[in-house]
Amino acid sequence: MQNVQNYIKENKQRYLDELLEFLRIPSVSADPSFTADVRKTAEFVAHSLTKAGADNVEICETAGHPIVYAEKMVNESAPTILVYGHYDVQPPDPIDLWESPPFEPIIKKTDKHPDGAIYARGSCDDKGQAYMHVKAFEAMVANDALTCNVKFMIEGEEEVGSKHLGIFCEENKEKLACDVVLISDTSIIANDVPSITTGLRGLAYVEVEVTGPNRDLHSGVYGGAVANPINILSKMIASLHDENNHITVDGFYDDVEVVSKEERKAMNEAPFDIHEYKDNLDIFQVRGEKGYTTLERTSIRPTLDVNGIWGGYIGEGAKTVLPSKATAKISMRLVPNQNSDQITEIFTKYFESIAPNSVKVKVTNMHGGEPAVTPTDTPEYKAAHKALETTFGKAPIPQRSGGSIPIVALFEKVLGVKTVLMGFGLDSDAIHSPNEHYGLFNFYKGIETIPYYHQYYAELKK
Ligand code: BES
Ligand code: MN
Ligand code: MN
């Protein structure tokens, strides 16, 4: 292991330079005008896996963006780790709010990252974190220190709902056969408070459209006599939460897992500073479901949020118009035992039921994913615990996250394997936001920790 760690130290600068090159390719999966760049990024990943020493490196075509696969089988009797990550990124919008261009990475020091952080779209989510696995793998191969078989599956559609990954897994069960899926695409509590993510929320995402008159109308000639779809939609959305911030959709909470008092107590003992949280966001007060703490609201409780809303005239100046349509995108984060299709169905029914007769309503299902919780009493988890304890010098805290990686539930269903979520980002790294960044400390800590994971996992699995 010392050889591996020395190799990492000696190659630190090159590792960083390569990551910066990776970050310069704008792999925005949501926007078709970036399709060629997304493919270039897949080629970059494939090439770096080949250089690192992987075998059978493939760019697997799908009906959407390609999946990069690679492997290194060292010993039939050793356990197999499947590393999953994504090379696609969120759109950089709103671009004006970036202090430096999103695809021209620069390094800046911040309060949270006194050693410097890499500012670029995808630096933390997930190029920087996926690349840690490639570099740790390179160091293990170079020193003949692989203790486990390794397979890589790095996809290009995570940020748009992993549409084609499910089919790929179904069709390649044997190729993807493994003992554990290892993912770095989540956060730790702080750089001096290591943690392991033990849960992810699911997601049900819909678009709702409210239509009034068959065309935009003069708001003076018709205003007051014809339903305004924006007024109606706003009212409908406002009614989706009650005065206690409970979601009003009939049956929404029916299947929600009831977390025990003990578990809730343990959850709230995790270090969390509400003042720092509010300061960081420039808010005077938090707001959420009555009866739950901020940590609970963002992990064990489901939510409903509008992600975007539009209609009518939004250009310069004023235009007097009574619009024909109003639209909103709504996401619901789900917790264990809720099912995304079922929630979409009951939401649709409810939303249609609260619409007045003066408008028509259409609800479109965009995408969904199921929640996941990972056990902590397995060799898979214990190896991560031990690895983080070794490199941070502190035992990591198990913590459920509010984010979603829908493919985790699918891995369990299709491949029959559990996932370990060993991420190294910080919640304050601004993923999906302008000025996304990833700490150099975090990047290197990840690379240093991963080989220990492989070592301890092989030992614990014996
Ligand atoms: N890496 C994130 C998920 C995440 C972030 C989990 C931080 C835990 C902590 C992932 O790339 C992501 O953004 N997922 C989407 C869902 C997807 C279907 C678009 C999300 O959570 O919104
Ligand atoms: Mn991600
Ligand atoms: Mn993301």
Coordinates of C-alpha atoms in Angstrom, one line a residue, residues 9-455:
K9 CA 1.9 11.7 -4.3
E10 CA 4.5 11.6 -7.1
N11 CA 1.8 12.0 -9.7
K12 CA -0.4 14.5 -8.0
Q13 CA 0.2 17.4 -10.5
R14 CA -0.4 15.2 -13.5
Y15 CA -3.6 13.8 -12.0
L16 CA -4.9 17.3 -11.6
D17 CA -3.8 18.4 -15.1
E18 CA -5.7 15.5 -16.6
L19 CA -8.8 16.2 -14.6
L20 CA -8.7 19.8 -15.9
E21 CA -8.6 18.5 -19.4
F22 CA -11.6 16.3 -18.7
L23 CA -13.5 19.3 -17.3
R24 CA -12.8 21.4 -20.5
I25 CA -15.1 19.1 -22.6
P26 CA -18.7 20.4 -22.2
S27 CA -20.6 17.1 -21.7
V28 CA -24.0 18.6 -21.2
S29 CA -26.3 15.6 -21.7
A30 CA -29.6 17.6 -21.6
D31 CA -28.8 19.8 -24.6
P32 CA -28.7 18.1 -28.0
S33 CA -26.3 20.8 -29.3
F34 CA -23.6 19.2 -27.1
T35 CA -24.0 15.7 -28.4
A36 CA -20.6 15.6 -30.2
D37 CA -18.9 16.9 -27.0
V38 CA -20.6 14.3 -24.9
R39 CA -19.2 11.6 -27.2
K40 CA -15.7 13.3 -27.1
T41 CA -16.0 13.1 -23.3
A42 CA -16.8 9.3 -23.5
E43 CA -13.7 8.9 -25.7
F44 CA -11.6 10.8 -23.1
V45 CA -12.9 8.4 -20.3
A46 CA -12.2 5.3 -22.4
H47 CA -8.8 6.5 -23.3
S48 CA -7.9 7.3 -19.7
L49 CA -9.1 3.9 -18.6
T50 CA -6.9 2.3 -21.3
K51 CA -3.9 4.3 -20.2
A52 CA -4.5 3.4 -16.6
G53 CA -4.3 -0.3 -17.4
A54 CA -7.8 -1.5 -17.9
D55 CA -8.7 -4.3 -20.3
N56 CA -11.7 -4.6 -22.7
V57 CA -12.3 -0.9 -22.8
E58 CA -15.5 -0.2 -24.7
I59 CA -17.7 2.7 -25.7
C60 CA -21.1 1.0 -25.6
E61 CA -23.7 2.6 -27.8
T62 CA -27.2 3.2 -26.5
A63 CA -30.2 4.9 -28.0
G64 CA -28.9 8.0 -26.2
H65 CA -25.4 8.9 -25.0
P66 CA -22.8 6.1 -24.8
I67 CA -21.7 4.2 -21.7
V68 CA -18.0 3.5 -21.1
Y69 CA -17.2 0.1 -19.9
A70 CA -13.8 -1.3 -18.8
E71 CA -12.5 -4.0 -16.5
K72 CA -9.4 -5.6 -15.0
M73 CA -9.9 -9.2 -13.7
V74 CA -7.0 -10.1 -11.5
N75 CA -8.1 -13.2 -9.7
E76 CA -11.1 -15.4 -10.1
S77 CA -11.5 -15.9 -6.3
A78 CA -11.2 -12.2 -5.5
P79 CA -14.3 -10.1 -5.1
T80 CA -15.4 -7.8 -7.9
I81 CA -16.1 -4.1 -7.5
L82 CA -18.2 -2.4 -10.1
V83 CA -17.4 1.3 -10.1
Y84 CA -20.2 3.5 -11.4
G85 CA -20.0 7.2 -12.2
H86 CA -21.2 9.7 -14.8
Y87 CA -19.2 11.8 -17.2
D88 CA -22.2 14.0 -18.2
V89 CA -22.9 17.3 -16.5
Q90 CA -25.8 19.6 -15.8
P91 CA -26.3 22.6 -18.1
P92 CA -24.2 25.6 -16.8
D93 CA -27.1 28.0 -16.9
P94 CA -27.5 30.7 -15.7
I95 CA -24.2 31.4 -17.3
D96 CA -24.0 35.1 -16.2
L97 CA -23.7 34.1 -12.6
W98 CA -20.4 32.2 -13.1
E99 CA -17.4 34.1 -11.9
S100 CA -15.2 32.2 -14.4
P101 CA -16.4 30.3 -17.5
P102 CA -17.9 26.9 -16.6
F103 CA -15.7 24.9 -19.0
E104 CA -12.5 26.7 -18.3
P105 CA -11.5 25.3 -14.9
I106 CA -9.5 27.5 -12.5
I107 CA -8.3 26.9 -9.0
K108 CA -9.4 29.3 -6.2
K109 CA -9.1 29.3 -2.5
T110 CA -12.3 29.5 -0.4
D111 CA -13.2 29.4 3.3
K112 CA -14.2 25.8 3.0
H113 CA -11.3 24.9 0.8
P114 CA -8.2 26.7 2.0
D115 CA -6.0 24.5 -0.1
G116 CA -7.9 25.5 -3.2
A117 CA -10.9 24.2 -5.2
I118 CA -11.4 23.5 -8.9
Y119 CA -14.1 25.7 -10.3
A120 CA -15.9 24.1 -13.3
R121 CA -19.2 22.5 -14.2
G122 CA -18.9 18.8 -13.3
S123 CA -15.8 19.3 -11.1
C124 CA -17.7 17.7 -8.1
D125 CA -20.7 16.2 -9.9
D126 CA -19.4 13.8 -11.1
K127 CA -16.3 14.1 -13.4
G128 CA -13.9 15.0 -10.5
Q129 CA -15.3 12.2 -8.3
A130 CA -15.4 9.5 -11.1
Y131 CA -11.9 10.4 -12.1
M132 CA -10.6 9.7 -8.6
H133 CA -11.4 6.0 -9.3
V134 CA -9.6 6.0 -12.6
K135 CA -6.5 7.5 -10.9
A136 CA -6.6 5.3 -7.9
F137 CA -6.9 2.3 -10.2
E138 CA -3.9 3.5 -12.2
A139 CA -1.9 3.7 -9.0
M140 CA -2.9 0.2 -8.0
V141 CA -2.2 -1.3 -11.4
A142 CA 1.2 0.5 -11.7
N143 CA 2.2 -1.1 -8.4
D144 CA 0.7 -4.5 -9.0
A145 CA -1.5 -3.9 -6.0
L146 CA -5.0 -4.7 -7.1
T147 CA -6.7 -7.0 -4.5
C148 CA -10.1 -7.0 -6.2
N149 CA -11.4 -7.4 -9.8
V150 CA -12.6 -4.1 -11.0
K151 CA -15.2 -3.1 -13.6
F152 CA -16.0 0.4 -14.6
M153 CA -19.3 1.7 -15.9
I154 CA -19.2 5.4 -16.5
E155 CA -22.4 6.7 -18.1
G156 CA -23.4 9.9 -20.0
E157 CA -27.1 10.2 -19.1
E158 CA -27.3 10.4 -15.3
E159 CA -28.3 14.1 -15.3
V160 CA -31.2 13.3 -17.6
G161 CA -32.5 10.3 -15.7
S162 CA -30.3 7.4 -16.9
K163 CA -32.9 6.5 -19.6
H164 CA -30.9 3.8 -21.3
L165 CA -28.8 2.4 -18.5
G166 CA -31.6 0.1 -17.2
I167 CA -31.8 -1.7 -20.5
F168 CA -28.0 -1.8 -20.7
C169 CA -27.9 -3.5 -17.3
E170 CA -30.7 -6.0 -18.2
E171 CA -28.9 -6.9 -21.4
N172 CA -25.4 -7.2 -19.8
K173 CA -26.1 -8.9 -16.5
E174 CA -23.1 -11.3 -16.9
K175 CA -20.7 -8.7 -18.0
L176 CA -21.7 -6.5 -15.0
A177 CA -21.7 -9.3 -12.5
C178 CA -20.1 -8.1 -9.3
D179 CA -20.1 -8.2 -5.5
V180 CA -20.7 -4.5 -4.9
V181 CA -21.3 -1.3 -6.8
L182 CA -19.0 1.5 -5.6
I183 CA -20.1 5.1 -6.3
S184 CA -18.5 8.4 -5.5
D185 CA -21.2 10.9 -6.4
T186 CA -22.4 12.1 -3.0
S187 CA -21.0 14.3 -0.1
I188 CA -19.3 14.1 3.2
I189 CA -20.4 16.3 6.1
A190 CA -17.2 18.4 6.2
N191 CA -13.5 18.0 5.4
D192 CA -12.9 17.1 9.0
V193 CA -16.2 15.2 9.5
P194 CA -16.1 12.2 7.1
S195 CA -19.4 10.4 6.4
I196 CA -20.8 7.7 4.2
T197 CA -24.2 8.1 2.5
T198 CA -26.6 5.4 3.5
G199 CA -29.7 6.6 1.7
L200 CA -30.9 8.4 -1.4
R201 CA -34.3 9.8 -2.1
G202 CA -36.3 8.8 -5.1
L203 CA -37.8 11.2 -7.6
A204 CA -41.1 11.7 -9.5
Y205 CA -40.9 14.5 -12.0
V206 CA -43.8 15.9 -13.9
E207 CA -44.7 18.9 -16.1
V208 CA -48.1 20.4 -15.7
E209 CA -49.8 22.6 -18.2
V210 CA -52.9 24.7 -17.6
T211 CA -54.8 26.0 -20.6
G212 CA -57.5 28.6 -20.6
P213 CA -58.7 30.3 -23.8
N214 CA -57.6 29.0 -27.2
R215 CA -55.2 32.0 -27.7
D216 CA -53.6 34.9 -25.9
L217 CA -56.2 37.6 -25.3
H218 CA -56.2 41.4 -24.7
S219 CA -56.2 41.6 -20.9
G220 CA -58.4 44.6 -21.0
V221 CA -61.0 43.4 -23.4
Y222 CA -61.3 39.9 -21.8
G223 CA -59.6 40.4 -18.4
G224 CA -62.0 39.7 -15.5
A225 CA -64.3 37.4 -17.5
V226 CA -62.0 34.6 -18.7
A227 CA -59.8 32.4 -16.4
N228 CA -56.1 33.4 -16.5
P229 CA -54.1 30.2 -16.5
I230 CA -51.2 31.7 -14.7
N231 CA -53.4 32.9 -11.9
I232 CA -55.1 29.5 -11.7
L233 CA -51.8 27.5 -11.9
S234 CA -50.3 29.7 -9.1
K235 CA -53.3 29.0 -6.9
M236 CA -53.2 25.3 -7.6
I237 CA -49.5 25.1 -6.8
A238 CA -50.0 27.1 -3.6
S239 CA -52.6 24.7 -2.4
L240 CA -50.2 21.7 -2.7
H241 CA -48.9 22.4 0.8
D242 CA -51.0 23.2 3.9
E243 CA -50.2 25.6 6.7
N244 CA -47.8 23.0 8.3
N245 CA -46.0 22.5 5.0
H246 CA -47.5 19.1 4.6
I247 CA -48.2 18.0 1.1
T248 CA -51.9 17.9 0.4
V249 CA -52.0 15.3 -2.4
D250 CA -54.4 12.6 -1.3
G251 CA -52.5 9.5 -0.3
F252 CA -49.1 11.1 -0.7
Y253 CA -47.8 9.9 2.7
D254 CA -49.6 6.5 2.7
D255 CA -46.5 4.4 2.1
V256 CA -43.8 6.6 3.7
E257 CA -41.4 4.6 5.9
V258 CA -41.8 5.5 9.5
V259 CA -38.3 6.0 10.9
S260 CA -37.9 4.9 14.5
K261 CA -37.4 7.3 17.4
E262 CA -33.9 5.9 18.0
E263 CA -32.9 6.3 14.4
R264 CA -34.2 9.9 14.3
K265 CA -32.2 10.6 17.5
A266 CA -29.0 9.2 16.0
M267 CA -29.6 11.2 12.8
N268 CA -29.9 14.4 14.7
E269 CA -26.7 13.8 16.6
A270 CA -24.7 14.3 13.4
P271 CA -22.8 17.6 13.4
F272 CA -25.0 20.3 11.9
D273 CA -24.8 24.0 12.5
I274 CA -28.1 25.7 11.6
H275 CA -26.5 29.2 11.8
E276 CA -23.8 28.3 9.4
Y277 CA -26.4 26.6 7.1
K278 CA -28.5 29.8 7.1
D279 CA -25.5 32.1 6.7
N280 CA -24.3 30.0 3.7
L281 CA -27.6 30.5 2.0
D282 CA -28.2 34.1 3.1
I283 CA -31.6 33.3 4.6
F284 CA -33.1 34.4 7.9
Q285 CA -35.1 31.3 8.5
V286 CA -35.4 27.7 7.3
R287 CA -38.9 26.5 6.2
G288 CA -40.2 22.9 6.0
E289 CA -42.6 20.3 7.2
K290 CA -43.7 20.8 10.8
G291 CA -42.5 18.3 13.3
Y292 CA -39.2 17.6 11.6
T293 CA -35.6 19.0 11.8
T294 CA -33.7 20.3 8.8
L295 CA -31.6 17.1 8.6
E296 CA -34.8 15.0 8.6
R297 CA -36.6 17.2 6.1
T298 CA -33.7 16.7 3.7
S299 CA -33.4 12.9 4.1
I300 CA -36.3 10.9 5.5
R301 CA -39.2 13.1 4.4
P302 CA -40.6 13.4 0.9
T303 CA -41.0 16.8 -0.7
L304 CA -42.8 18.6 -3.6
D305 CA -41.1 21.5 -5.3
V306 CA -41.7 23.7 -8.4
N307 CA -38.5 23.7 -10.5
G308 CA -39.6 26.1 -13.1
I309 CA -42.7 28.0 -14.1
W310 CA -43.5 30.1 -17.1
G311 CA -46.2 31.6 -19.3
G312 CA -47.4 34.9 -20.7
Y313 CA -45.1 37.8 -21.5
I314 CA -41.6 37.7 -19.9
G315 CA -39.8 40.0 -22.3
E316 CA -38.7 43.6 -21.8
G317 CA -41.2 46.2 -20.8
A318 CA -44.9 45.6 -20.3
K319 CA -47.4 43.8 -22.5
T320 CA -51.0 43.5 -21.5
V321 CA -51.9 40.0 -22.2
L322 CA -54.2 37.3 -20.7
P323 CA -52.2 34.2 -21.7
S324 CA -53.6 31.0 -23.1
K325 CA -51.3 28.7 -21.2
A326 CA -49.2 28.4 -18.1
T327 CA -46.7 25.6 -17.4
A328 CA -44.6 24.4 -14.5
K329 CA -42.1 21.6 -13.8
I330 CA -42.7 19.9 -10.5
S331 CA -40.4 17.4 -8.7
M332 CA -41.3 15.2 -5.8
R333 CA -38.4 13.6 -3.8
L334 CA -39.5 10.3 -2.4
V335 CA -38.5 8.2 0.6
P336 CA -38.4 4.4 1.2
N337 CA -41.6 2.5 0.3
Q338 CA -43.0 5.3 -1.9
N339 CA -43.0 4.3 -5.6
S340 CA -42.4 6.9 -8.3
D341 CA -45.1 5.6 -10.8
Q342 CA -47.7 5.4 -8.1
I343 CA -46.9 8.9 -6.8
T344 CA -47.0 10.3 -10.3
E345 CA -50.4 8.6 -10.7
I346 CA -51.9 10.0 -7.5
F347 CA -50.4 13.4 -8.2
T348 CA -52.0 13.5 -11.6
K349 CA -55.4 12.5 -10.2
Y350 CA -55.2 15.1 -7.5
F351 CA -54.0 17.9 -9.7
E352 CA -56.8 17.3 -12.2
S353 CA -59.3 17.2 -9.4
I354 CA -58.4 20.6 -8.0
A355 CA -58.6 22.4 -11.4
P356 CA -61.6 24.6 -11.9
N357 CA -63.8 24.0 -14.9
S358 CA -62.6 27.2 -16.5
V359 CA -59.3 25.6 -17.5
K360 CA -57.9 22.3 -18.9
V361 CA -55.1 20.5 -17.2
K362 CA -52.4 18.2 -18.7
V363 CA -49.9 16.4 -16.5
T364 CA -46.9 14.8 -18.3
N365 CA -44.6 12.3 -16.6
M366 CA -41.0 13.3 -17.2
H367 CA -38.9 10.8 -15.3
G368 CA -38.7 9.0 -12.1
G369 CA -36.5 6.9 -9.8
E370 CA -36.8 4.9 -6.7
P371 CA -35.3 5.7 -3.3
A372 CA -32.6 3.5 -1.9
V373 CA -31.1 2.7 1.6
T374 CA -27.9 0.8 2.0
P375 CA -27.2 -1.5 4.9
T376 CA -24.3 -0.8 7.3
D377 CA -23.7 -4.3 8.7
T378 CA -22.1 -5.7 5.5
P379 CA -18.4 -6.2 4.5
E380 CA -19.2 -3.8 1.6
Y381 CA -20.0 -1.0 4.0
K382 CA -17.5 -1.9 6.6
A383 CA -14.7 -1.7 4.1
A384 CA -15.7 1.9 3.3
H385 CA -15.9 2.7 7.0
K386 CA -12.4 1.4 7.6
A387 CA -11.0 3.1 4.5
L388 CA -12.3 6.6 5.5
E389 CA -11.2 6.0 9.1
T390 CA -7.7 5.3 7.9
T391 CA -7.4 8.3 5.7
F392 CA -9.3 10.9 7.8
G393 CA -8.1 9.5 11.1
K394 CA -11.7 9.6 12.3
A395 CA -14.7 7.2 12.1
P396 CA -17.1 8.2 9.4
I397 CA -20.8 8.9 10.3
P398 CA -23.5 7.2 8.3
Q399 CA -25.9 9.8 6.9
R400 CA -28.9 9.6 4.5
S401 CA -28.8 12.2 1.7
G402 CA -31.6 14.1 0.1
G403 CA -30.3 13.7 -3.5
S404 CA -31.2 11.0 -5.9
I405 CA -29.2 8.5 -8.0
P406 CA -32.1 6.4 -9.4
I407 CA -29.8 3.8 -10.8
V408 CA -28.9 2.6 -7.3
A409 CA -32.3 1.0 -6.8
L410 CA -32.0 -0.5 -10.3
F411 CA -28.7 -2.1 -9.6
E412 CA -30.3 -3.9 -6.7
K413 CA -33.3 -5.0 -8.7
V414 CA -31.5 -6.0 -11.9
L415 CA -28.0 -7.1 -10.7
G416 CA -29.0 -8.1 -7.2
V417 CA -26.2 -6.1 -5.6
K418 CA -25.9 -3.5 -3.0
T419 CA -24.2 -0.1 -3.5
V420 CA -21.7 1.7 -1.3
L421 CA -22.0 5.5 -1.6
M422 CA -18.5 6.7 -0.8
G423 CA -18.6 10.3 -2.1
F424 CA -16.2 13.1 -1.2
G425 CA -18.0 16.3 -2.2
L426 CA -19.4 19.0 0.1
D427 CA -23.0 20.1 0.1
S428 CA -21.7 23.6 -0.3
D429 CA -19.8 22.8 -3.6
A430 CA -22.6 24.3 -5.6
I431 CA -23.4 21.3 -7.8
H432 CA -26.1 22.1 -10.4
S433 CA -25.5 25.8 -9.6
P434 CA -23.2 28.5 -11.0
N435 CA -19.6 28.3 -9.7
E436 CA -19.6 24.6 -9.0
H437 CA -16.3 23.6 -7.4
Y438 CA -14.5 20.6 -5.9
G439 CA -11.8 20.8 -3.3
L440 CA -8.3 19.7 -4.1
F441 CA -8.2 18.2 -0.7
N442 CA -11.3 16.2 -1.6
F443 CA -10.0 15.1 -5.0
Y444 CA -6.8 13.8 -3.4
K445 CA -8.4 12.4 -0.3
G446 CA -10.7 10.3 -2.6
I447 CA -7.8 9.0 -4.6
E448 CA -5.9 8.1 -1.4
T449 CA -9.0 6.4 0.2
I450 CA -10.1 4.2 -2.8
P451 CA -7.1 1.8 -2.7
Y452 CA -7.8 1.2 1.0
Y453 CA -11.4 0.4 0.1
H454 CA -10.1 -2.3 -2.3
Q455 CA -7.6 -3.7 0.2

